[in-house]
Amino acid sequence: MEGRVVDDKNSPLPGVSVTSTKTHQKTVTDATGRFFISLPEGTRTDLQFTYIGMKPQTVSVNAKGELKPLRIVLQEDAGSLGEVVVTGVITKRKETFTGSSATFSGDELKSVGVQNPIQSLRSLDPSFNVMDNSLFGSDPNRLPDIEIRGKSSMLGMRDELSEDPNQPLFILDGFESSLEAIYNLDINRIASMTILKDAASTAIYGSKAANGVVVVETVKPKVGQLRVSYNGSLDVSIPDLSGYNLMNAREKLEFEKMAGKYTNSNLPAAGIIDLDNLYQQHMKDIASGVDTYWLSEPLRTGINHRHQLYLDGGSGGFLFGIGLNYNKTNGVMKKSNRDVYGGNIDLTYRVGKLQFSNKFTAQQTNADNPIVSFAQYAAANPYYKKYDDEGNISKFLANNDYETRVGNPMYNDNLNSRDGSRQLMLSDYFQMEYNPLKELRLRAKFGLTHYNKDNENFVSPDDTRFESTNALERGSYSYGNTKTTNVEGDLTAIFATVLKQDHRINVALGANINESKSTLQGYSVKGFPSGDFTYPSFSKGYPDGGRPTYSESVSRSVSAYLTGGYSFQDKYLMDVSYRLNGSSVFGSNKKYINTWSLGLGWNLHNEEFVKNALPFINYFKIRGSVGNPGNQNYDSSMSLTTFQYSYTAYNYFGLSSVLLNMGNRNLEWQTTLDRNIGVDLTMFNNRLSLTMDYYYKSTDPLLIAIGLPASSGLPMSYNSTLGAYTTSYNTNLGKQIAKGFTATLQYYIIRNLKERLTWSVRGTLRSESAKLDGIGNTLSSLNNFGQNRSTQRYYDGADPDNIWAVRSAGIDPATGRELFIKKDGSYTYDFTYDDEVIVGNTRPDAEGTFGTNFGYRGLTFSAILRYRIGADAFNTSVFNKVENISSSSLSSNQDKRALYDRWQKPGDYAQFKNIADSQNTPMSSRFVQRENTLTLESLQVGYEFEPQVARSLGLSGLRVNAYMNDIFRISSIKQERGTSYPFARSFSFALSLTL
């Protein structure tokens, strides 16, 4: 019996499995889609045709009666994406894959929202964690911090490094990409996103995969007549200020009076009278109705819209696709915008056994940021007027001898200052495939990506920050340009076959080269005249000692890899990977490393004893893996000793130089030994599905920066994590252990596919922890710098997410002073950091989502809620705005609890110390609170019109969707969120149509 298998575009499908249900004989189609299966004459049987990404098909045949070759047409199955794993190197059947992974189609991503693929992925998979940014909230120009299964590197390293060492690797259409490229990618261009989590699935990427891999496949053009598809959405973003708890005008003035601002006995009589007059003036203003709500001034309702147009078609061996997209984002703060313009051309050409494809993308991103931070508006006292008596915006809110001079944020915001960036990205991905045999495929890839980004910041000389500056030096301008070019080449040979019907083998052998070159240049100038003189040519010149800057960085890597998979009777599975990696990032003595992985699996559902004893089980796989993927998201300069010319010091030999960075030629690769065990289970006619994974990762050695004495000769540099100037040296020391558990459960309450009626509930869970070991006292300087700056400490055996503080017994009712608990359990009024212990952990005991999906014919509904249980938080709002309010801080608005919840007289049982005590309060456990949260992350309603309705409108397809995202957030603690830029709630309407 012979035949040919093609898709609905008449393109041959190689590698289709053909199985006789009666004789159990198996074969696969060759490169031209042809197959031959030997059946005894007269045999009547069903032939089953299965292929990745296609709907399976069964055909009844009679070996004696069939004279003509069969022609089988398989239809594309969008729902089958969950049955395959796209690794970016090869595509594997999920049933025979031993790794931990999750694949989501473009439609699944859009069921959560259309704003951003990163946020959609967060809602769908528990291991993909997007960290909340309590400082910058919903700022559209801030890239998110992402973790997959916790951290593999030291916390706090991002400030010293050009890359985030805990960020996953992103693969776009088979090539390395950046987080910003994925963040800007129009969600309608995405065909699927796959998260590779454990060593069995990530080790193929070797030294770059310790943090997991996200593989993105974009939509490919399809055969047929010219098709035109349009996707558009309209979003409305509303600021979310529910975390703020600021005083009104009357409350703030009362607090200042009780804090003693207007009663200074050390002043002469005239000064005491002036203070009383100042108080009476504020009272008069309040009585006249002054109660300014400053938070609303910089905010707006953001109206955003997105558009994507795609034309595709072709016939025979040539396919083409041309796309245009535009994304206009107006943030909830005025002057906060992000515009993304893009275009792409996709070409595919097939001739004989050769196939060529090319994807070209151009993208322009324009970003503008507000000059005045939202925190400055939140700090403005509510009894200050926005305008003076003549209706003009006053330059200063407070400008007298008894109050700290406070600039009016509205005044600064209305100046001609600006802060923005412009970036152009060009990428071209070329791929050639050759199938000399039905079992063998040869592939060559070449990718080129270029980024050119300009940053510009101008601050007007009239800004209040320059009030005390010399008039000739007011105003500033800075410019920076970054150019990055990435070149990647890859050769791969893929062999796949089935031997004697029982042995399924696939092997990929390849080599990869990669080069990334970056140049950074810029300058800063100062001194501008007032008016519309905003360009550097109007400046006085460079700051004292200033000059233009220029730096160049080149990193290269080369690797060879081998990955293979084997399954016996689709029961017993094995995956292996090996990669030899070389990189210029690490020391000259440690340039190469070997990474490997081994995965084993057992498909219990294919065992007869499970089929007979547990017939309600449809799918049951146990899998485990171990491997050591690496991490090279580091600046290559760490291993190099570099010098800088000193233009202020000449000697007998001429221009002198100073040591800029002490390199470490023995700097080793940071690798992570990743162990994973997991279970995939589907039961009750595919109505219940469960996936569980437990992982244990050990990163050894760590790459850390240790403190050096000033005598080392290295210059001091500012470390924003520590809030201090430090001198450091990069080396390998200690290890970090991370472990955790993830689970996803889905149950179909109703699953009537014939009537297209489904209703399911779904929940996810993540729980994880970490531990440091082998660092000794190396980071003692880091711990000392952190005192009264942060609650993070780094000790052997401790979780880096622990909260360290001195325990507090609360406020003494008799004195209003805080009582501390020493390590031995005794009480004292005297505070010392020697009594610090672990008082909490910022990681939740459990975090995840739960929700429901409903579908009936063309109607869909989904809701996703996020829960976070058992986390501890150091409440900075309480620490900074309820206590630690100095005399100068009285010029800023504060939290209501500073007035209502502080101790005032003996006998008061209060949570916070004496209201008249303006002395510094040290960090203690009194400010650590248990945080449990519940958030409505996504709500979606959609309808796909019946084909006849769409055709009546001249369309071949029509769908509408409505979304609500981040509608509410319930928390067990009250703490300000989005202090520099607020969070937002969004409402969206999306339209998708095809001509």
mmCIF file of C-alpha atoms in Angstrom, residues 381-615:
data_model
loop_
_atom_site.group_PDB
_atom_site.id
_atom_site.type_symbol
_atom_site.label_atom_id
_atom_site.label_comp_id
_atom_site.label_asym_id
_atom_site.label_seq_id
_atom_site.Cartn_x
_atom_site.Cartn_y
_atom_site.Cartn_z
ATOM 1 C CA ASN A 381 1.674 69.405 51.194
ATOM 2 C CA PRO A 382 -2.085 69.660 50.567
ATOM 3 C CA TYR A 383 -2.408 73.096 52.218
ATOM 4 C CA TYR A 384 -0.238 74.623 49.477
ATOM 5 C CA LYS A 385 -1.967 76.342 46.583
ATOM 6 C CA LYS A 386 -1.239 75.322 43.007
ATOM 7 C CA TYR A 387 -1.429 78.916 41.764
ATOM 8 C CA ASP A 388 -0.523 82.320 43.173
ATOM 9 C CA ASP A 389 -3.001 85.137 43.690
ATOM 10 C CA GLU A 390 -2.680 86.141 40.027
ATOM 11 C CA GLY A 391 -3.545 82.666 38.761
ATOM 12 C CA ASN A 392 -0.012 81.740 37.732
ATOM 13 C CA ILE A 393 1.774 78.554 38.706
ATOM 14 C CA SER A 394 4.035 79.525 41.579
ATOM 15 C CA LYS A 395 7.675 78.467 41.366
ATOM 16 C CA PHE A 396 7.906 77.537 45.045
ATOM 17 C CA LEU A 397 5.284 76.145 47.397
ATOM 18 C CA ALA A 398 7.200 77.125 50.516
ATOM 19 C CA ASN A 399 9.778 79.895 50.561
ATOM 20 C CA ASN A 400 10.261 81.355 54.042
ATOM 21 C CA ASP A 401 12.719 81.252 56.919
ATOM 22 C CA TYR A 402 10.847 78.561 58.881
ATOM 23 C CA GLU A 403 10.069 75.949 56.242
ATOM 24 C CA THR A 404 12.273 73.980 53.906
ATOM 25 C CA ARG A 405 12.004 75.564 50.477
ATOM 26 C CA VAL A 406 9.858 73.324 48.302
ATOM 27 C CA GLY A 407 9.683 73.623 44.529
ATOM 28 C CA ASN A 408 6.327 73.402 42.808
ATOM 29 C CA PRO A 409 6.320 70.172 40.737
ATOM 30 C CA MET A 410 3.744 71.718 38.390
ATOM 31 C CA TYR A 411 6.129 74.557 37.633
ATOM 32 C CA ASN A 412 8.973 72.217 36.760
ATOM 33 C CA ASP A 413 6.658 70.019 34.707
ATOM 34 C CA ASN A 414 5.512 72.959 32.559
ATOM 35 C CA LEU A 415 9.048 73.916 31.533
ATOM 36 C CA ASN A 416 10.554 72.832 28.225
ATOM 37 C CA SER A 417 12.587 70.027 29.786
ATOM 38 C CA ARG A 418 12.544 66.671 28.032
ATOM 39 C CA ASP A 419 13.648 63.081 28.542
ATOM 40 C CA GLY A 420 13.366 60.625 25.677
ATOM 41 C CA SER A 421 14.960 57.941 23.559
ATOM 42 C CA ARG A 422 14.772 56.788 19.948
ATOM 43 C CA GLN A 423 15.719 53.278 18.881
ATOM 44 C CA LEU A 424 15.882 51.597 15.481
ATOM 45 C CA MET A 425 16.116 47.810 15.298
ATOM 46 C CA LEU A 426 16.829 45.931 12.062
ATOM 47 C CA SER A 427 16.955 42.144 11.942
ATOM 48 C CA ASP A 428 17.278 39.619 9.149
ATOM 49 C CA TYR A 429 16.998 35.870 9.750
ATOM 50 C CA PHE A 430 17.891 33.592 6.836
ATOM 51 C CA GLN A 431 17.460 29.824 6.874
ATOM 52 C CA MET A 432 18.162 27.112 4.294
ATOM 53 C CA GLU A 433 17.062 23.470 4.627
ATOM 54 C CA TYR A 434 18.014 20.494 2.491
ATOM 55 C CA ASN A 435 16.477 17.004 2.713
ATOM 56 C CA PRO A 436 18.831 14.591 0.890
ATOM 57 C CA LEU A 437 17.104 11.606 2.537
ATOM 58 C CA LYS A 438 13.747 11.113 4.121
ATOM 59 C CA GLU A 439 15.495 10.605 7.491
ATOM 60 C CA LEU A 440 17.989 13.451 7.174
ATOM 61 C CA ARG A 441 17.592 17.212 7.167
ATOM 62 C CA LEU A 442 20.457 19.702 6.871
ATOM 63 C CA ARG A 443 19.901 23.268 8.005
ATOM 64 C CA ALA A 444 21.997 26.428 7.824
ATOM 65 C CA LYS A 445 20.992 29.666 9.561
ATOM 66 C CA PHE A 446 22.375 33.167 9.556
ATOM 67 C CA GLY A 447 21.048 36.034 11.627
ATOM 68 C CA LEU A 448 21.950 39.705 11.785
ATOM 69 C CA THR A 449 20.452 42.174 14.265
ATOM 70 C CA HIS A 450 21.378 45.826 14.644
ATOM 71 C CA TYR A 451 20.231 48.276 17.320
ATOM 72 C CA ASN A 452 20.836 52.031 17.267
ATOM 73 C CA LYS A 453 19.533 53.907 20.303
ATOM 74 C CA ASP A 454 19.781 57.620 21.165
ATOM 75 C CA ASN A 455 19.019 58.929 24.655
ATOM 76 C CA GLU A 456 18.509 62.634 25.289
ATOM 77 C CA ASN A 457 17.808 64.502 28.521
ATOM 78 C CA PHE A 458 17.433 68.267 28.924
ATOM 79 C CA VAL A 459 16.597 70.032 32.199
ATOM 80 C CA SER A 460 15.621 73.678 31.917
ATOM 81 C CA PRO A 461 17.783 76.267 33.735
ATOM 82 C CA ASP A 462 14.565 77.549 35.315
ATOM 83 C CA ASP A 463 14.016 74.238 37.129
ATOM 84 C CA THR A 464 13.912 74.737 40.905
ATOM 85 C CA ARG A 465 16.771 72.284 41.411
ATOM 86 C CA PHE A 466 19.139 74.952 40.020
ATOM 87 C CA GLU A 467 17.912 77.751 42.276
ATOM 88 C CA SER A 468 21.075 77.759 44.397
ATOM 89 C CA THR A 469 23.377 77.147 41.391
ATOM 90 C CA ASN A 470 25.474 79.837 39.756
ATOM 91 C CA ALA A 471 23.346 81.537 37.087
ATOM 92 C CA LEU A 472 25.853 80.655 34.342
ATOM 93 C CA GLU A 473 25.743 76.954 35.199
ATOM 94 C CA ARG A 474 22.013 76.366 35.394
ATOM 95 C CA GLY A 475 20.421 73.803 33.120
ATOM 96 C CA SER A 476 21.854 70.526 31.868
ATOM 97 C CA TYR A 477 21.854 68.418 28.726
ATOM 98 C CA SER A 478 23.078 64.860 28.253
ATOM 99 C CA TYR A 479 23.208 62.678 25.169
ATOM 100 C CA GLY A 480 24.095 59.047 24.708
ATOM 101 C CA ASN A 481 24.212 56.764 21.696
ATOM 102 C CA THR A 482 24.388 52.988 21.825
ATOM 103 C CA LYS A 483 24.993 50.814 18.775
ATOM 104 C CA THR A 484 24.808 47.036 19.070
ATOM 105 C CA THR A 485 25.296 44.509 16.290
ATOM 106 C CA ASN A 486 24.697 40.805 16.817
ATOM 107 C CA VAL A 487 25.771 38.249 14.221
ATOM 108 C CA GLU A 488 24.876 34.576 14.564
ATOM 109 C CA GLY A 489 25.483 31.547 12.370
ATOM 110 C CA ASP A 490 24.372 27.965 12.887
ATOM 111 C CA LEU A 491 24.768 24.653 11.033
ATOM 112 C CA THR A 492 22.642 21.662 12.048
ATOM 113 C CA ALA A 493 22.130 18.130 10.795
ATOM 114 C CA ILE A 494 18.932 16.440 12.020
ATOM 115 C CA PHE A 495 18.361 12.724 11.677
ATOM 116 C CA ALA A 496 15.069 11.043 12.595
ATOM 117 C CA THR A 497 13.856 7.540 11.918
ATOM 118 C CA VAL A 498 11.745 4.682 13.231
ATOM 119 C CA LEU A 499 13.395 1.238 13.381
ATOM 120 C CA LYS A 500 11.355 -1.962 13.420
ATOM 121 C CA GLN A 501 8.272 0.002 14.433
ATOM 122 C CA ASP A 502 9.397 0.200 18.084
ATOM 123 C CA HIS A 503 12.515 2.347 18.117
ATOM 124 C CA ARG A 504 12.071 6.069 17.502
ATOM 125 C CA ILE A 505 15.385 7.928 17.185
ATOM 126 C CA ASN A 506 16.177 11.568 16.561
ATOM 127 C CA VAL A 507 19.613 13.188 16.639
ATOM 128 C CA ALA A 508 20.752 16.747 15.961
ATOM 129 C CA LEU A 509 24.401 17.678 15.500
ATOM 130 C CA GLY A 510 25.387 21.290 15.043
ATOM 131 C CA ALA A 511 27.735 24.207 15.563
ATOM 132 C CA ASN A 512 27.064 27.842 16.410
ATOM 133 C CA ILE A 513 29.067 31.069 16.258
ATOM 134 C CA ASN A 514 28.002 34.375 17.731
ATOM 135 C CA GLU A 515 29.445 37.860 17.970
ATOM 136 C CA SER A 516 28.033 40.886 19.735
ATOM 137 C CA LYS A 517 29.667 44.277 19.359
ATOM 138 C CA SER A 518 28.500 47.381 21.218
ATOM 139 C CA THR A 519 29.695 50.963 21.229
ATOM 140 C CA LEU A 520 28.580 53.590 23.713
ATOM 141 C CA GLN A 521 29.340 57.267 23.337
ATOM 142 C CA GLY A 522 27.944 60.436 24.799
ATOM 143 C CA TYR A 523 28.530 63.685 26.594
ATOM 144 C CA SER A 524 27.015 66.068 29.123
ATOM 145 C CA VAL A 525 27.016 69.871 29.117
ATOM 146 C CA LYS A 526 25.671 72.543 31.454
ATOM 147 C CA GLY A 527 24.831 76.213 31.581
ATOM 148 C CA PHE A 528 21.890 77.342 29.405
ATOM 149 C CA PRO A 529 20.092 80.663 29.010
ATOM 150 C CA SER A 530 16.395 80.822 29.830
ATOM 151 C CA GLY A 531 14.010 80.380 26.950
ATOM 152 C CA ASP A 532 13.814 78.043 24.003
ATOM 153 C CA PHE A 533 17.546 77.319 23.969
ATOM 154 C CA THR A 534 17.473 73.601 24.549
ATOM 155 C CA TYR A 535 20.245 72.226 22.348
ATOM 156 C CA PRO A 536 23.867 71.630 23.354
ATOM 157 C CA SER A 537 25.193 74.404 21.115
ATOM 158 C CA PHE A 538 23.634 76.925 23.552
ATOM 159 C CA SER A 539 25.461 75.506 26.581
ATOM 160 C CA LYS A 540 28.368 77.029 28.434
ATOM 161 C CA GLY A 541 30.370 73.810 28.072
ATOM 162 C CA TYR A 542 31.294 70.592 29.838
ATOM 163 C CA PRO A 543 31.006 70.232 33.611
ATOM 164 C CA ASP A 544 34.251 70.742 35.500
ATOM 165 C CA GLY A 545 36.572 67.909 34.513
ATOM 166 C CA GLY A 546 33.993 66.573 32.070
ATOM 167 C CA ARG A 547 34.639 65.296 28.559
ATOM 168 C CA PRO A 548 32.921 63.087 25.972
ATOM 169 C CA THR A 549 32.804 59.370 26.724
ATOM 170 C CA TYR A 550 33.317 56.423 24.423
ATOM 171 C CA SER A 551 33.533 52.705 25.110
ATOM 172 C CA GLU A 552 33.502 49.605 22.980
ATOM 173 C CA SER A 553 32.657 46.043 23.963
ATOM 174 C CA VAL A 554 33.009 42.905 21.881
ATOM 175 C CA SER A 555 32.032 39.426 23.001
ATOM 176 C CA ARG A 556 32.318 36.279 20.911
ATOM 177 C CA SER A 557 31.187 32.740 21.507
ATOM 178 C CA VAL A 558 31.537 29.477 19.635
ATOM 179 C CA SER A 559 29.960 26.115 20.393
ATOM 180 C CA ALA A 560 29.330 22.640 19.059
ATOM 181 C CA TYR A 561 26.378 20.604 20.233
ATOM 182 C CA LEU A 562 24.786 17.196 20.048
ATOM 183 C CA THR A 563 21.261 16.412 21.160
ATOM 184 C CA GLY A 564 19.346 13.210 20.751
ATOM 185 C CA GLY A 565 16.187 11.446 21.768
ATOM 186 C CA TYR A 566 15.187 7.807 21.893
ATOM 187 C CA SER A 567 11.917 6.069 22.688
ATOM 188 C CA PHE A 568 11.057 2.387 22.765
ATOM 189 C CA GLN A 569 7.456 1.594 21.856
ATOM 190 C CA ASP A 570 6.661 5.153 22.958
ATOM 191 C CA LYS A 571 6.959 3.849 26.537
ATOM 192 C CA TYR A 572 10.538 4.330 27.658
ATOM 193 C CA LEU A 573 12.119 7.649 26.792
ATOM 194 C CA MET A 574 15.556 9.207 26.906
ATOM 195 C CA ASP A 575 16.928 12.618 25.873
ATOM 196 C CA VAL A 576 20.607 13.565 25.970
ATOM 197 C CA SER A 577 22.437 16.795 25.165
ATOM 198 C CA TYR A 578 26.058 17.823 25.100
ATOM 199 C CA ARG A 579 27.557 21.168 24.183
ATOM 200 C CA LEU A 580 31.101 22.492 24.108
ATOM 201 C CA ASN A 581 31.014 26.231 24.757
ATOM 202 C CA GLY A 582 33.680 28.887 24.314
ATOM 203 C CA SER A 583 33.294 32.548 25.168
ATOM 204 C CA SER A 584 35.395 35.685 25.464
ATOM 205 C CA VAL A 585 33.376 36.808 28.497
ATOM 206 C CA PHE A 586 35.386 34.748 30.956
ATOM 207 C CA GLY A 587 39.069 34.682 31.861
ATOM 208 C CA SER A 588 41.722 33.685 29.338
ATOM 209 C CA ASN A 589 42.448 30.587 31.433
ATOM 210 C CA LYS A 590 38.792 29.508 31.556
ATOM 211 C CA LYS A 591 37.424 30.138 28.062
ATOM 212 C CA TYR A 592 35.742 26.755 27.501
ATOM 213 C CA ILE A 593 33.173 24.711 29.354
ATOM 214 C CA ASN A 594 31.191 21.506 28.775
ATOM 215 C CA THR A 595 27.461 21.471 29.423
ATOM 216 C CA TRP A 596 25.295 18.370 29.309
ATOM 217 C CA SER A 597 21.917 16.961 30.242
ATOM 218 C CA LEU A 598 20.199 13.616 30.616
ATOM 219 C CA GLY A 599 16.456 13.108 30.714
ATOM 220 C CA LEU A 600 14.477 9.913 31.285
ATOM 221 C CA GLY A 601 10.760 9.332 30.965
ATOM 222 C CA TRP A 602 8.154 6.596 31.242
ATOM 223 C CA ASN A 603 4.817 6.735 29.420
ATOM 224 C CA LEU A 604 2.752 4.641 31.792
ATOM 225 C CA HIS A 605 -0.405 5.123 29.744
ATOM 226 C CA ASN A 606 1.120 2.933 27.025
ATOM 227 C CA GLU A 607 1.638 0.038 29.443
ATOM 228 C CA GLU A 608 -0.937 -2.744 29.246
ATOM 229 C CA PHE A 609 -1.270 -2.995 33.032
ATOM 230 C CA VAL A 610 -2.294 0.676 33.176
ATOM 231 C CA LYS A 611 -4.663 0.358 30.217
ATOM 232 C CA ASN A 612 -6.369 -2.646 31.804
ATOM 233 C CA ALA A 613 -6.400 -1.586 35.459
ATOM 234 C CA LEU A 614 -6.867 2.174 35.020
ATOM 235 C CA PRO A 615 -8.798 2.736 31.788
#
